[in-house]
Tab-separated table of C-alpha atoms and ligand atoms in Angstrom:
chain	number	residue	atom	x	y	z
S	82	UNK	CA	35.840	121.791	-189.687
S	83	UNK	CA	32.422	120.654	-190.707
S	84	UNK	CA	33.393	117.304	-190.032
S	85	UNK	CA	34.269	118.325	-186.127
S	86	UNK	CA	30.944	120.525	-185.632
S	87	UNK	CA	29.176	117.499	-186.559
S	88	UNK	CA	31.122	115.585	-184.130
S	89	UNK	CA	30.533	118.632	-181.248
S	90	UNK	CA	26.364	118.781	-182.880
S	91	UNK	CA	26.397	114.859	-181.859
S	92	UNK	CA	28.030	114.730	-178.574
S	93	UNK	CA	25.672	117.385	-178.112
S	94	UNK	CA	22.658	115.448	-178.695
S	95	UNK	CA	23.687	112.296	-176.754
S	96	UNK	CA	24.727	114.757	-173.808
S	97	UNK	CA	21.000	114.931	-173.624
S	98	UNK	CA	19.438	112.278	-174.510
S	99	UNK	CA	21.115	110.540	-171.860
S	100	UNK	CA	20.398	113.397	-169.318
S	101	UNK	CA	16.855	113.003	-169.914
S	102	UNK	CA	17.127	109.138	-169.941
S	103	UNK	CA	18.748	109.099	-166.385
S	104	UNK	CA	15.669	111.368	-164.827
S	105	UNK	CA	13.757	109.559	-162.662
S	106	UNK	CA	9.823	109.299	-164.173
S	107	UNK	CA	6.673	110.270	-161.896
S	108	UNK	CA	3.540	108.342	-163.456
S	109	UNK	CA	0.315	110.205	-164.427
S	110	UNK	CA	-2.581	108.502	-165.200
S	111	UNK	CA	-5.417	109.264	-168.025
S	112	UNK	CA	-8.088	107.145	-166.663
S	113	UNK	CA	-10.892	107.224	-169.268
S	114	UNK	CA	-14.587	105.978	-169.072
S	115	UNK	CA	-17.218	106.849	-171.089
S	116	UNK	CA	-15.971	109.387	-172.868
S	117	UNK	CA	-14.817	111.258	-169.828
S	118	UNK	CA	-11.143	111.415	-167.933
S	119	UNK	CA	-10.602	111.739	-164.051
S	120	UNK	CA	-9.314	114.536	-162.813
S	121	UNK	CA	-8.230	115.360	-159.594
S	122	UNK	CA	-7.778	118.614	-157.038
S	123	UNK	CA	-5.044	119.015	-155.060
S	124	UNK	CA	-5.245	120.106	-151.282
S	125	UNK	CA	-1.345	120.560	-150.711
S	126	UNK	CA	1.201	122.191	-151.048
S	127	UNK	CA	-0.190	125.702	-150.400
S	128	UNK	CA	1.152	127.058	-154.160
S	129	UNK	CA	-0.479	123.808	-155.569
S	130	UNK	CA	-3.429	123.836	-153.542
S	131	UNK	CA	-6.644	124.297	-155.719
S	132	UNK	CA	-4.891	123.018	-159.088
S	133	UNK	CA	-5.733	119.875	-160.931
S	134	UNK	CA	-3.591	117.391	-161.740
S	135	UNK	CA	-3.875	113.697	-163.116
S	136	UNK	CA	-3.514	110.953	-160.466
S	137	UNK	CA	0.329	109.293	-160.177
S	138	UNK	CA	3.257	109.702	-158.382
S	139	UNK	CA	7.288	108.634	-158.135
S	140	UNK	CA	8.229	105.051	-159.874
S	141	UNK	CA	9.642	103.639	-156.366
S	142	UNK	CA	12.992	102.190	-157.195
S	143	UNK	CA	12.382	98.473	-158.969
S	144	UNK	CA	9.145	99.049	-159.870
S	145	UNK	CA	7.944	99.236	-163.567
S	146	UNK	CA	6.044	102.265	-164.274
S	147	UNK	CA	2.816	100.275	-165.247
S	148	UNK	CA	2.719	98.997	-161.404
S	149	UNK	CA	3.450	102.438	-160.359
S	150	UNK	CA	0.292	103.532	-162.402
S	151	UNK	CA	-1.689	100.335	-160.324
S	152	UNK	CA	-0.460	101.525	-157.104
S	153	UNK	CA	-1.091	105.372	-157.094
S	154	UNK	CA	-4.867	105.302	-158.371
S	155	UNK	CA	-4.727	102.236	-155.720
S	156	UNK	CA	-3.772	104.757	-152.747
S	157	UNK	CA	-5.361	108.067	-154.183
S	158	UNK	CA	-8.494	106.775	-155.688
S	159	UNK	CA	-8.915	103.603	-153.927
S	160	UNK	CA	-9.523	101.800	-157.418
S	161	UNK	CA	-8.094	98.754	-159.460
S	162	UNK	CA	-6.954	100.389	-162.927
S	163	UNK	CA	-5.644	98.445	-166.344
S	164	UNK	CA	-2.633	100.645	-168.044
S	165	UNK	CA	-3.187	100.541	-172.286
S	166	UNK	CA	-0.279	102.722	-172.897
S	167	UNK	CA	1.697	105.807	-173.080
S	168	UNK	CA	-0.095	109.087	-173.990
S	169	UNK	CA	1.594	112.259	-175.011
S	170	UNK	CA	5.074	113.492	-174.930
S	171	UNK	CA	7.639	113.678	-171.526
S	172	UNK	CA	7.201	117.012	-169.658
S	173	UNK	CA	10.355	117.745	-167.196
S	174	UNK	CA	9.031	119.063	-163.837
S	175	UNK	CA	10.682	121.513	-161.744
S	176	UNK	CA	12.723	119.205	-159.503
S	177	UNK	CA	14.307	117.527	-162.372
S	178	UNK	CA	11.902	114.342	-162.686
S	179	UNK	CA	9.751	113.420	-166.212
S	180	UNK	CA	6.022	113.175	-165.912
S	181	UNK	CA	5.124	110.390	-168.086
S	182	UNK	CA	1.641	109.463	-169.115
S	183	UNK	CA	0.225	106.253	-168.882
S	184	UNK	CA	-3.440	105.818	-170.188
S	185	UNK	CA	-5.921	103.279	-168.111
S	186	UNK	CA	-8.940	101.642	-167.935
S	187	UNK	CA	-11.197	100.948	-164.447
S	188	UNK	CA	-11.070	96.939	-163.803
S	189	UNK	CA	-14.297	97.063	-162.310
S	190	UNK	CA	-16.074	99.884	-164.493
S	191	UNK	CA	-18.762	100.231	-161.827
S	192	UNK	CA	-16.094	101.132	-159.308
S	193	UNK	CA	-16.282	104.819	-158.375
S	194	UNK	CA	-13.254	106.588	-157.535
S	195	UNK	CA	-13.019	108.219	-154.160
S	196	UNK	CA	-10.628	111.598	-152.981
S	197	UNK	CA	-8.397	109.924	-150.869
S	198	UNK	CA	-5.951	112.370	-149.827
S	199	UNK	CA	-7.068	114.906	-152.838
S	200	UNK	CA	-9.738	117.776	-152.771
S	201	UNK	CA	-11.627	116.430	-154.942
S	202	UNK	CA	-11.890	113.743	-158.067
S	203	UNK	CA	-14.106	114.816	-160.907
S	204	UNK	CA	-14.818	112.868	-164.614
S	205	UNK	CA	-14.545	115.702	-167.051
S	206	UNK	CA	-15.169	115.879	-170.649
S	207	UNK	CA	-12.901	117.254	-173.562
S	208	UNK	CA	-14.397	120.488	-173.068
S	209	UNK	CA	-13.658	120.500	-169.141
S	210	UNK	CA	-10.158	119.509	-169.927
S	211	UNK	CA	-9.411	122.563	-171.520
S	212	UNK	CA	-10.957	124.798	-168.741
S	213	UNK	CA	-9.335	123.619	-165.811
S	214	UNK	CA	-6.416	125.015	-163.821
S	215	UNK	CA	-4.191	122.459	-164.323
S	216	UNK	CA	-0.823	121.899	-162.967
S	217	UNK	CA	2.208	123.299	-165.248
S	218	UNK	CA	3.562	120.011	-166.159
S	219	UNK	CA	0.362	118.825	-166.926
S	220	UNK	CA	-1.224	121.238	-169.060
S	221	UNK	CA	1.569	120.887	-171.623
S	222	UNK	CA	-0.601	117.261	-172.002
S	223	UNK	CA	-3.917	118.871	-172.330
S	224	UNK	CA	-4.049	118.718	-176.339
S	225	UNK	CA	-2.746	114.980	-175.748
S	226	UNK	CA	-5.079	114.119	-173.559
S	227	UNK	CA	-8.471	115.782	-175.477
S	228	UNK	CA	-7.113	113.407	-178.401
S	229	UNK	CA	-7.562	110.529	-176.416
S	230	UNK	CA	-10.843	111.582	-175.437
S	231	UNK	CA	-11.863	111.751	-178.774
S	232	UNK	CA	-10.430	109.116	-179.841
S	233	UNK	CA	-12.703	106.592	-177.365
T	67	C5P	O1	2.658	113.055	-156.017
T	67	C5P	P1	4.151	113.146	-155.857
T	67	C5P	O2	4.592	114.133	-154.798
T	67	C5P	O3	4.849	111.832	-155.758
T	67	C5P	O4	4.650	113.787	-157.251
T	67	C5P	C1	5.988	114.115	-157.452
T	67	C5P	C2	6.079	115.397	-158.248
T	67	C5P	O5	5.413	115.263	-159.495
T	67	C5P	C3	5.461	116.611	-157.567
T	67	C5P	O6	6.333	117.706	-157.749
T	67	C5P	C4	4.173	116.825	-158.322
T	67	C5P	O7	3.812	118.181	-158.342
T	67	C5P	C5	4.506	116.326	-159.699
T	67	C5P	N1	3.324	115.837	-160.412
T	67	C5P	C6	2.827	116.550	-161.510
T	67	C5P	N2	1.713	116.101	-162.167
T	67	C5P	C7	1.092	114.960	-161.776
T	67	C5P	C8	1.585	114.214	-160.674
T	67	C5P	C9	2.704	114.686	-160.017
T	67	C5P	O8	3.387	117.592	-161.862
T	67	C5P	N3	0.016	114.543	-162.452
């Protein structure tokens, strides 16, 4: 019988892993210069409204997630980023999607990033990170993401 709980323990385990790697991914993006990370305010929905969040979106269907990454601060920031890598762990959201973390660089690192269809963007330092009201799914990243500040 310890043989077949093993067996049930396993199926168990691969029941999940390949639940989780079926979930569609929505990008977030740790842009980081100078020491600081950009952050950015949502306007809408209403319950979101106010919250911070990092810049990203859906991976559209074909894309890879680094061109995801390109494309989102490219329609919500209106800047060219670089992706360097993955930061932190995968947080499930809500509606059954992973937020993923992909940290970036600015191509141009005079560029300034603009609020497109946000609130507000804002550079923050590790201190800030750890004071804002940040979206559920995305404070599970804040330790994560003051390591990589303090790491550059
Ligand atoms: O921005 P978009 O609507 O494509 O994001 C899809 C979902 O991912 C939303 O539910 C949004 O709240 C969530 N999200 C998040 N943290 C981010 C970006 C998106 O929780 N940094």
């Amino acid at each position: 019988w310890i043989l077949a709980a093993q067996d049930q323990r396993l199926a168990a385990v691969r029941e999940v892993a390949e639940s989780w790697a079926e979930r569609k991914v929505v990008v977030g993006t740790a842009i980081v210069h100078k020491g600081r990370m950009l952050a950015q305010q949502r306007r809408y929905p209403a319950r979101d409204a106010g919250r911070w969040e990092l810049p990203g979106g859906r991976v559209e269907p074909g894309e890879s997630e680094q061109d995801a990454v390109v494309r989102e601060c490219a329609e919500e920031l209106d800047v060219e980023v670089t992706p360097t890598g993955r930061i932190g762990t995968d947080v499930p959201l809500d509606n059954g999607m992973l937020l993923r973390i992909h940290a970036a660089r600015l191509v141009d690192p005079e560029a300034a990033p603009r609020a497109v269809e946000h609130h507000e963007v804002r550079w923050i330092d590790a201190g800030e990170l750890v004071e804002l009201d940040w979206l559920d799914a995305d404070k599970v990243l804040v330790h994560s993401l003051r390591d990589l500040l303090r790491r550059r």
